[in-house]
JSON list of C-alpha atoms in Angstrom, two decimals:
[
{"chain": "A", "resi": 1466, "resn": "MET", "atom": "CA", "xyz": [-15.94, 0.58, -26.25]},
{"chain": "A", "resi": 1467, "resn": "PRO", "atom": "CA", "xyz": [-14.86, -1.63, -23.32]},
{"chain": "A", "resi": 1468, "resn": "THR", "atom": "CA", "xyz": [-11.16, -1.89, -22.48]},
{"chain": "A", "resi": 1469, "resn": "ALA", "atom": "CA", "xyz": [-9.29, -5.05, -21.54]},
{"chain": "A", "resi": 1470, "resn": "ALA", "atom": "CA", "xyz": [-9.69, -4.06, -17.90]},
{"chain": "A", "resi": 1471, "resn": "ASP", "atom": "CA", "xyz": [-13.47, -3.72, -18.25]},
{"chain": "A", "resi": 1472, "resn": "THR", "atom": "CA", "xyz": [-14.04, -7.18, -19.71]},
{"chain": "A", "resi": 1473, "resn": "ALA", "atom": "CA", "xyz": [-14.87, -9.94, -17.20]},
{"chain": "A", "resi": 1474, "resn": "LEU", "atom": "CA", "xyz": [-11.70, -11.38, -15.74]},
{"chain": "A", "resi": 1475, "resn": "THR", "atom": "CA", "xyz": [-11.19, -14.53, -13.71]},
{"chain": "A", "resi": 1476, "resn": "PHE", "atom": "CA", "xyz": [-8.37, -14.57, -11.15]},
{"chain": "A", "resi": 1477, "resn": "ARG", "atom": "CA", "xyz": [-7.16, -17.97, -9.95]},
{"chain": "A", "resi": 1478, "resn": "ASP", "atom": "CA", "xyz": [-4.05, -19.79, -8.83]},
{"chain": "A", "resi": 1479, "resn": "ALA", "atom": "CA", "xyz": [-2.11, -21.51, -11.61]},
{"chain": "A", "resi": 1480, "resn": "THR", "atom": "CA", "xyz": [-1.97, -25.29, -11.76]},
{"chain": "A", "resi": 1481, "resn": "ASP", "atom": "CA", "xyz": [0.56, -27.61, -13.35]},
{"chain": "A", "resi": 1482, "resn": "ALA", "atom": "CA", "xyz": [-1.71, -27.75, -16.41]},
{"chain": "A", "resi": 1483, "resn": "ASP", "atom": "CA", "xyz": [-1.20, -24.00, -16.97]},
{"chain": "A", "resi": 1484, "resn": "VAL", "atom": "CA", "xyz": [2.59, -24.02, -17.07]},
{"chain": "A", "resi": 1485, "resn": "ASP", "atom": "CA", "xyz": [3.11, -24.18, -20.84]},
{"chain": "A", "resi": 1486, "resn": "ALA", "atom": "CA", "xyz": [0.57, -21.41, -21.51]},
{"chain": "A", "resi": 1487, "resn": "LEU", "atom": "CA", "xyz": [2.16, -19.26, -18.79]},
{"chain": "A", "resi": 1488, "resn": "VAL", "atom": "CA", "xyz": [5.66, -19.70, -20.20]},
{"chain": "A", "resi": 1489, "resn": "GLU", "atom": "CA", "xyz": [4.34, -18.68, -23.62]},
{"chain": "A", "resi": 1490, "resn": "LEU", "atom": "CA", "xyz": [2.62, -15.60, -22.14]},
{"chain": "A", "resi": 1491, "resn": "ILE", "atom": "CA", "xyz": [5.70, -14.48, -20.16]},
{"chain": "A", "resi": 1492, "resn": "GLU", "atom": "CA", "xyz": [8.03, -14.98, -23.12]},
{"chain": "A", "resi": 1493, "resn": "SER", "atom": "CA", "xyz": [5.68, -13.08, -25.45]},
{"chain": "A", "resi": 1494, "resn": "ALA", "atom": "CA", "xyz": [5.52, -10.11, -23.05]},
{"chain": "A", "resi": 1495, "resn": "TYR", "atom": "CA", "xyz": [9.29, -9.68, -22.70]},
{"chain": "A", "resi": 1496, "resn": "ARG", "atom": "CA", "xyz": [11.34, -11.43, -25.38]},
{"chain": "A", "resi": 1497, "resn": "GLY", "atom": "CA", "xyz": [11.51, -11.66, -29.13]},
{"chain": "A", "resi": 1498, "resn": "GLU", "atom": "CA", "xyz": [9.59, -9.88, -31.84]},
{"chain": "A", "resi": 1499, "resn": "SER", "atom": "CA", "xyz": [6.16, -10.64, -30.37]},
{"chain": "A", "resi": 1500, "resn": "SER", "atom": "CA", "xyz": [7.08, -8.62, -27.27]},
{"chain": "A", "resi": 1501, "resn": "ARG", "atom": "CA", "xyz": [7.52, -5.49, -29.38]},
{"chain": "A", "resi": 1502, "resn": "THR", "atom": "CA", "xyz": [3.72, -5.32, -29.79]},
{"chain": "A", "resi": 1503, "resn": "GLY", "atom": "CA", "xyz": [3.52, -4.22, -26.14]},
{"chain": "A", "resi": 1504, "resn": "TRP", "atom": "CA", "xyz": [5.61, -1.73, -24.18]},
{"chain": "A", "resi": 1505, "resn": "THR", "atom": "CA", "xyz": [7.13, -4.14, -21.61]},
{"chain": "A", "resi": 1506, "resn": "THR", "atom": "CA", "xyz": [9.59, -5.66, -24.07]},
{"chain": "A", "resi": 1507, "resn": "GLU", "atom": "CA", "xyz": [13.15, -6.34, -22.95]},
{"chain": "A", "resi": 1508, "resn": "ALA", "atom": "CA", "xyz": [14.16, -7.46, -26.46]},
{"chain": "A", "resi": 1509, "resn": "ASP", "atom": "CA", "xyz": [16.72, -4.67, -26.84]},
{"chain": "A", "resi": 1510, "resn": "ILE", "atom": "CA", "xyz": [18.52, -5.39, -23.57]},
{"chain": "A", "resi": 1511, "resn": "LEU", "atom": "CA", "xyz": [18.17, -9.18, -23.24]},
{"chain": "A", "resi": 1512, "resn": "HIS", "atom": "CA", "xyz": [18.02, -11.97, -25.78]},
{"chain": "A", "resi": 1513, "resn": "GLY", "atom": "CA", "xyz": [17.21, -15.61, -25.08]},
{"chain": "A", "resi": 1514, "resn": "GLN", "atom": "CA", "xyz": [14.58, -16.74, -22.64]},
{"chain": "A", "resi": 1515, "resn": "ARG", "atom": "CA", "xyz": [12.85, -14.85, -19.83]},
{"chain": "A", "resi": 1516, "resn": "THR", "atom": "CA", "xyz": [11.80, -18.06, -18.07]},
{"chain": "A", "resi": 1517, "resn": "ASP", "atom": "CA", "xyz": [11.26, -21.73, -18.77]},
{"chain": "A", "resi": 1518, "resn": "ARG", "atom": "CA", "xyz": [8.91, -24.55, -17.87]},
{"chain": "A", "resi": 1519, "resn": "GLU", "atom": "CA", "xyz": [10.97, -25.66, -14.85]},
{"chain": "A", "resi": 1520, "resn": "ALA", "atom": "CA", "xyz": [11.10, -22.15, -13.34]},
{"chain": "A", "resi": 1521, "resn": "VAL", "atom": "CA", "xyz": [7.35, -21.60, -13.74]},
{"chain": "A", "resi": 1522, "resn": "LEU", "atom": "CA", "xyz": [6.54, -25.06, -12.36]},
{"chain": "A", "resi": 1523, "resn": "GLU", "atom": "CA", "xyz": [8.78, -24.33, -9.36]},
{"chain": "A", "resi": 1524, "resn": "VAL", "atom": "CA", "xyz": [6.79, -21.16, -8.62]},
{"chain": "A", "resi": 1525, "resn": "VAL", "atom": "CA", "xyz": [3.46, -23.00, -9.00]},
{"chain": "A", "resi": 1526, "resn": "GLU", "atom": "CA", "xyz": [4.52, -25.73, -6.57]},
{"chain": "A", "resi": 1527, "resn": "ALA", "atom": "CA", "xyz": [6.47, -23.67, -4.00]},
{"chain": "A", "resi": 1528, "resn": "PRO", "atom": "CA", "xyz": [5.06, -23.24, -0.49]},
{"chain": "A", "resi": 1529, "resn": "ASP", "atom": "CA", "xyz": [4.06, -19.67, 0.44]},
{"chain": "A", "resi": 1530, "resn": "SER", "atom": "CA", "xyz": [3.92, -18.90, -3.28]},
{"chain": "A", "resi": 1531, "resn": "ARG", "atom": "CA", "xyz": [1.15, -18.31, -5.78]},
{"chain": "A", "resi": 1532, "resn": "LEU", "atom": "CA", "xyz": [1.19, -17.73, -9.50]},
{"chain": "A", "resi": 1533, "resn": "LEU", "atom": "CA", "xyz": [-1.93, -15.63, -9.90]},
{"chain": "A", "resi": 1534, "resn": "THR", "atom": "CA", "xyz": [-3.38, -16.37, -13.32]},
{"chain": "A", "resi": 1535, "resn": "VAL", "atom": "CA", "xyz": [-5.81, -14.06, -15.07]},
{"chain": "A", "resi": 1536, "resn": "GLU", "atom": "CA", "xyz": [-8.23, -15.33, -17.70]},
{"chain": "A", "resi": 1537, "resn": "ARG", "atom": "CA", "xyz": [-10.56, -13.57, -20.05]},
{"chain": "A", "resi": 1538, "resn": "GLU", "atom": "CA", "xyz": [-13.04, -15.61, -22.07]},
{"chain": "A", "resi": 1539, "resn": "GLY", "atom": "CA", "xyz": [-11.24, -18.82, -21.02]},
{"chain": "A", "resi": 1540, "resn": "ARG", "atom": "CA", "xyz": [-7.80, -17.66, -22.22]},
{"chain": "A", "resi": 1541, "resn": "ILE", "atom": "CA", "xyz": [-4.85, -16.76, -19.98]},
{"chain": "A", "resi": 1542, "resn": "VAL", "atom": "CA", "xyz": [-4.10, -13.07, -20.58]},
{"chain": "A", "resi": 1543, "resn": "ALA", "atom": "CA", "xyz": [-1.95, -12.10, -17.57]},
{"chain": "A", "resi": 1544, "resn": "CYS", "atom": "CA", "xyz": [-0.14, -13.49, -14.55]},
{"chain": "A", "resi": 1545, "resn": "CYS", "atom": "CA", "xyz": [1.99, -12.53, -11.59]},
{"chain": "A", "resi": 1546, "resn": "HIS", "atom": "CA", "xyz": [3.94, -14.34, -8.91]},
{"chain": "A", "resi": 1547, "resn": "LEU", "atom": "CA", "xyz": [3.18, -13.60, -5.26]},
{"chain": "A", "resi": 1548, "resn": "GLU", "atom": "CA", "xyz": [5.41, -14.97, -2.51]},
{"chain": "A", "resi": 1549, "resn": "HIS", "atom": "CA", "xyz": [4.77, -14.57, 1.20]},
{"chain": "A", "resi": 1550, "resn": "ARG", "atom": "CA", "xyz": [7.98, -13.42, 2.93]},
{"chain": "A", "resi": 1551, "resn": "GLY", "atom": "CA", "xyz": [6.98, -12.62, 6.49]},
{"chain": "A", "resi": 1552, "resn": "GLU", "atom": "CA", "xyz": [5.85, -9.00, 6.82]},
{"chain": "A", "resi": 1553, "resn": "HIS", "atom": "CA", "xyz": [5.96, -8.43, 3.08]},
{"chain": "A", "resi": 1554, "resn": "ALA", "atom": "CA", "xyz": [5.05, -10.17, -0.16]},
{"chain": "A", "resi": 1555, "resn": "TYR", "atom": "CA", "xyz": [7.26, -10.38, -3.23]},
{"chain": "A", "resi": 1556, "resn": "PHE", "atom": "CA", "xyz": [5.71, -9.53, -6.59]},
{"chain": "A", "resi": 1557, "resn": "GLY", "atom": "CA", "xyz": [7.31, -10.85, -9.78]},
{"chain": "A", "resi": 1558, "resn": "MET", "atom": "CA", "xyz": [6.89, -12.77, -13.02]},
{"chain": "A", "resi": 1559, "resn": "PHE", "atom": "CA", "xyz": [4.31, -10.14, -14.03]},
{"chain": "A", "resi": 1560, "resn": "ALA", "atom": "CA", "xyz": [3.15, -10.48, -17.60]},
{"chain": "A", "resi": 1561, "resn": "VAL", "atom": "CA", "xyz": [0.27, -9.10, -19.65]},
{"chain": "A", "resi": 1562, "resn": "SER", "atom": "CA", "xyz": [-0.41, -10.27, -23.19]},
{"chain": "A", "resi": 1563, "resn": "PRO", "atom": "CA", "xyz": [1.31, -7.73, -25.49]},
{"chain": "A", "resi": 1564, "resn": "ALA", "atom": "CA", "xyz": [-1.89, -7.28, -27.52]},
{"chain": "A", "resi": 1565, "resn": "LEU", "atom": "CA", "xyz": [-3.71, -6.14, -24.35]},
{"chain": "A", "resi": 1566, "resn": "GLN", "atom": "CA", "xyz": [-1.05, -3.83, -22.91]},
{"chain": "A", "resi": 1567, "resn": "GLY", "atom": "CA", "xyz": [-1.91, -0.17, -22.52]},
{"chain": "A", "resi": 1568, "resn": "ALA", "atom": "CA", "xyz": [-5.61, -0.78, -21.86]},
{"chain": "A", "resi": 1569, "resn": "GLY", "atom": "CA", "xyz": [-5.57, -0.87, -18.05]},
{"chain": "A", "resi": 1570, "resn": "LEU", "atom": "CA", "xyz": [-5.29, -4.62, -17.56]},
{"chain": "A", "resi": 1571, "resn": "GLY", "atom": "CA", "xyz": [-1.90, -4.34, -15.81]},
{"chain": "A", "resi": 1572, "resn": "ARG", "atom": "CA", "xyz": [-3.29, -1.81, -13.32]},
{"chain": "A", "resi": 1573, "resn": "THR", "atom": "CA", "xyz": [-6.19, -4.14, -12.60]},
{"chain": "A", "resi": 1574, "resn": "VAL", "atom": "CA", "xyz": [-3.93, -7.15, -12.08]},
{"chain": "A", "resi": 1575, "resn": "ILE", "atom": "CA", "xyz": [-1.45, -5.40, -9.79]},
{"chain": "A", "resi": 1576, "resn": "ALA", "atom": "CA", "xyz": [-4.28, -3.92, -7.69]},
{"chain": "A", "resi": 1577, "resn": "GLU", "atom": "CA", "xyz": [-5.84, -7.37, -7.27]},
{"chain": "A", "resi": 1578, "resn": "ALA", "atom": "CA", "xyz": [-2.46, -8.92, -6.41]},
{"chain": "A", "resi": 1579, "resn": "GLU", "atom": "CA", "xyz": [-1.90, -6.27, -3.74]},
{"chain": "A", "resi": 1580, "resn": "ARG", "atom": "CA", "xyz": [-5.39, -6.82, -2.34]},
{"chain": "A", "resi": 1581, "resn": "GLN", "atom": "CA", "xyz": [-4.96, -10.59, -2.19]},
{"chain": "A", "resi": 1582, "resn": "ALA", "atom": "CA", "xyz": [-1.53, -10.34, -0.54]},
{"chain": "A", "resi": 1583, "resn": "ARG", "atom": "CA", "xyz": [-2.78, -7.83, 2.02]},
{"chain": "A", "resi": 1584, "resn": "GLU", "atom": "CA", "xyz": [-6.00, -9.67, 2.85]},
{"chain": "A", "resi": 1585, "resn": "GLY", "atom": "CA", "xyz": [-4.75, -13.24, 2.47]},
{"chain": "A", "resi": 1586, "resn": "TRP", "atom": "CA", "xyz": [-1.38, -12.95, 4.19]},
{"chain": "A", "resi": 1587, "resn": "GLY", "atom": "CA", "xyz": [-1.82, -9.77, 6.22]},
{"chain": "A", "resi": 1588, "resn": "VAL", "atom": "CA", "xyz": [1.36, -8.27, 4.77]},
{"chain": "A", "resi": 1589, "resn": "THR", "atom": "CA", "xyz": [2.05, -4.57, 5.06]},
{"chain": "A", "resi": 1590, "resn": "GLU", "atom": "CA", "xyz": [4.37, -4.15, 2.06]},
{"chain": "A", "resi": 1591, "resn": "MET", "atom": "CA", "xyz": [4.85, -5.42, -1.46]},
{"chain": "A", "resi": 1592, "resn": "HIS", "atom": "CA", "xyz": [8.42, -5.75, -2.76]},
{"chain": "A", "resi": 1593, "resn": "MET", "atom": "CA", "xyz": [9.66, -6.25, -6.30]},
{"chain": "A", "resi": 1594, "resn": "THR", "atom": "CA", "xyz": [12.87, -5.92, -8.26]},
{"chain": "A", "resi": 1595, "resn": "VAL", "atom": "CA", "xyz": [13.13, -4.21, -11.65]},
{"chain": "A", "resi": 1596, "resn": "ILE", "atom": "CA", "xyz": [16.09, -3.87, -14.02]},
{"chain": "A", "resi": 1597, "resn": "THR", "atom": "CA", "xyz": [17.32, -0.32, -13.41]},
{"chain": "A", "resi": 1598, "resn": "VAL", "atom": "CA", "xyz": [17.62, 0.62, -17.10]},
{"chain": "A", "resi": 1599, "resn": "ARG", "atom": "CA", "xyz": [13.86, 0.01, -17.49]},
{"chain": "A", "resi": 1600, "resn": "GLU", "atom": "CA", "xyz": [13.04, 3.62, -16.59]},
{"chain": "A", "resi": 1601, "resn": "ASP", "atom": "CA", "xyz": [9.63, 3.52, -18.31]},
{"chain": "A", "resi": 1602, "resn": "LEU", "atom": "CA", "xyz": [8.61, 0.45, -16.33]},
{"chain": "A", "resi": 1603, "resn": "ILE", "atom": "CA", "xyz": [9.92, 1.89, -13.05]},
{"chain": "A", "resi": 1604, "resn": "ALA", "atom": "CA", "xyz": [7.96, 5.09, -13.73]},
{"chain": "A", "resi": 1605, "resn": "TRP", "atom": "CA", "xyz": [4.81, 2.99, -14.29]},
{"chain": "A", "resi": 1606, "resn": "TYR", "atom": "CA", "xyz": [5.30, 1.29, -10.91]},
{"chain": "A", "resi": 1607, "resn": "GLU", "atom": "CA", "xyz": [5.98, 4.65, -9.25]},
{"chain": "A", "resi": 1608, "resn": "ARG", "atom": "CA", "xyz": [2.62, 5.88, -10.54]},
{"chain": "A", "resi": 1609, "resn": "ARG", "atom": "CA", "xyz": [1.09, 2.86, -8.78]},
{"chain": "A", "resi": 1610, "resn": "GLY", "atom": "CA", "xyz": [2.67, 3.89, -5.44]},
{"chain": "A", "resi": 1611, "resn": "TYR", "atom": "CA", "xyz": [5.95, 1.98, -5.50]},
{"chain": "A", "resi": 1612, "resn": "ARG", "atom": "CA", "xyz": [9.07, 3.81, -4.41]},
{"chain": "A", "resi": 1613, "resn": "ARG", "atom": "CA", "xyz": [12.65, 3.27, -5.42]},
{"chain": "A", "resi": 1614, "resn": "THR", "atom": "CA", "xyz": [14.87, 2.22, -2.53]},
{"chain": "A", "resi": 1615, "resn": "GLY", "atom": "CA", "xyz": [18.31, 2.58, -4.11]},
{"chain": "A", "resi": 1616, "resn": "LYS", "atom": "CA", "xyz": [19.05, -0.99, -3.00]},
{"chain": "A", "resi": 1617, "resn": "THR", "atom": "CA", "xyz": [20.44, -2.91, -5.94]},
{"chain": "A", "resi": 1618, "resn": "ALA", "atom": "CA", "xyz": [21.45, -6.47, -6.75]},
{"chain": "A", "resi": 1619, "resn": "PRO", "atom": "CA", "xyz": [23.58, -7.64, -9.66]},
{"chain": "A", "resi": 1620, "resn": "PHE", "atom": "CA", "xyz": [22.05, -9.16, -12.77]},
{"chain": "A", "resi": 1621, "resn": "PRO", "atom": "CA", "xyz": [22.94, -12.88, -13.00]},
{"chain": "A", "resi": 1622, "resn": "TYR", "atom": "CA", "xyz": [25.40, -12.53, -15.89]},
{"chain": "A", "resi": 1623, "resn": "GLY", "atom": "CA", "xyz": [26.43, -15.90, -17.27]},
{"chain": "A", "resi": 1624, "resn": "ASP", "atom": "CA", "xyz": [23.19, -17.65, -16.28]},
{"chain": "A", "resi": 1625, "resn": "GLU", "atom": "CA", "xyz": [21.28, -17.88, -19.54]},
{"chain": "A", "resi": 1626, "resn": "ARG", "atom": "CA", "xyz": [18.13, -19.04, -17.72]},
{"chain": "A", "resi": 1627, "resn": "PHE", "atom": "CA", "xyz": [17.49, -15.30, -17.22]},
{"chain": "A", "resi": 1628, "resn": "GLY", "atom": "CA", "xyz": [18.47, -14.21, -20.72]},
{"chain": "A", "resi": 1629, "resn": "VAL", "atom": "CA", "xyz": [21.57, -13.16, -22.63]},
{"chain": "A", "resi": 1630, "resn": "PRO", "atom": "CA", "xyz": [22.42, -9.55, -21.70]},
{"chain": "A", "resi": 1631, "resn": "GLN", "atom": "CA", "xyz": [23.09, -7.12, -24.55]},
{"chain": "A", "resi": 1632, "resn": "ARG", "atom": "CA", "xyz": [24.64, -4.56, -22.18]},
{"chain": "A", "resi": 1633, "resn": "ASP", "atom": "CA", "xyz": [27.10, -4.72, -19.32]},
{"chain": "A", "resi": 1634, "resn": "ASP", "atom": "CA", "xyz": [25.31, -2.34, -16.92]},
{"chain": "A", "resi": 1635, "resn": "LEU", "atom": "CA", "xyz": [22.28, -4.40, -15.88]},
{"chain": "A", "resi": 1636, "resn": "GLN", "atom": "CA", "xyz": [21.27, -4.60, -12.24]},
{"chain": "A", "resi": 1637, "resn": "PHE", "atom": "CA", "xyz": [18.05, -4.90, -10.25]},
{"chain": "A", "resi": 1638, "resn": "GLU", "atom": "CA", "xyz": [16.61, -2.28, -7.92]},
{"chain": "A", "resi": 1639, "resn": "LEU", "atom": "CA", "xyz": [14.24, -3.03, -5.07]},
{"chain": "A", "resi": 1640, "resn": "LEU", "atom": "CA", "xyz": [10.91, -1.18, -5.28]},
{"chain": "A", "resi": 1641, "resn": "VAL", "atom": "CA", "xyz": [8.57, -1.16, -2.27]},
{"chain": "A", "resi": 1642, "resn": "LYS", "atom": "CA", "xyz": [4.96, -0.18, -1.71]},
{"chain": "A", "resi": 1643, "resn": "GLU", "atom": "CA", "xyz": [3.20, 0.10, 1.62]},
{"chain": "A", "resi": 1644, "resn": "LEU", "atom": "CA", "xyz": [-0.06, -1.84, 1.54]},
{"chain": "A", "resi": 1645, "resn": "VAL", "atom": "CA", "xyz": [-2.59, -0.05, 3.65]},
{"chain": "A", "resi": 1646, "resn": "ARG", "atom": "CA", "xyz": [-6.04, -1.32, 4.33]},
{"chain": "A", "resi": 1647, "resn": "PRO", "atom": "CA", "xyz": [-8.72, 0.82, 2.72]},
{"chain": "A", "resi": 1648, "resn": "SER", "atom": "CA", "xyz": [-10.08, 3.23, 5.28]},
{"chain": "A", "resi": 1649, "resn": "CYS", "atom": "CA", "xyz": [-13.72, 3.22, 6.11]},
{"chain": "A", "resi": 1650, "resn": "THR", "atom": "CA", "xyz": [-15.26, 6.61, 6.64]},
{"chain": "A", "resi": 1651, "resn": "VAL", "atom": "CA", "xyz": [-18.01, 6.68, 9.24]},
{"chain": "A", "resi": 1652, "resn": "ARG", "atom": "CA", "xyz": [-20.49, 9.48, 8.76]},
{"chain": "A", "resi": 1653, "resn": "PRO", "atom": "CA", "xyz": [-22.86, 10.55, 11.50]},
{"chain": "A", "resi": 1654, "resn": "LEU", "atom": "CA", "xyz": [-26.50, 9.83, 10.90]},
{"chain": "A", "resi": 1655, "resn": "THR", "atom": "CA", "xyz": [-28.52, 12.92, 10.11]},
{"chain": "A", "resi": 1656, "resn": "ARG", "atom": "CA", "xyz": [-32.23, 13.46, 10.28]}
]
């Protein structure tokens, strides 16, 4: 039986016409009851919105920024934000449809995002920030080669554009992965 990762996927940059569908996808992956179908839910630590139309449109239109959109059978099923920041790229706004989580689609998307950032921008590292209490999510990223840096930034308490915190200990930690070009092994010709 094919998994979500095995089914034909189309990777493309988001357009203004995709914004509403992307907001719906991101919200469904992190907030509210629908997010509980998947494992990336933040419903127990944050209420309210994860993003909104204006924030997604800003990412779509920003220079040195891409909102990589993933479609399967004509439907948007995943996305991630890539931003070129000199020697590194920033990875964020990562969402996979809750119904498709746990089937390898996330691994496929992050690998493609890393490849595109490395090959398209020539960056040597990918950076991201993750809420420190999301130990399961951090462990998932560590299994993909990201390392914790110990560098933290405060959660934007009081700014409901990022959600309504249900705890007072939220902060972000910077995770970093070195992006190395795949090595090519040259074997001597034998007769």
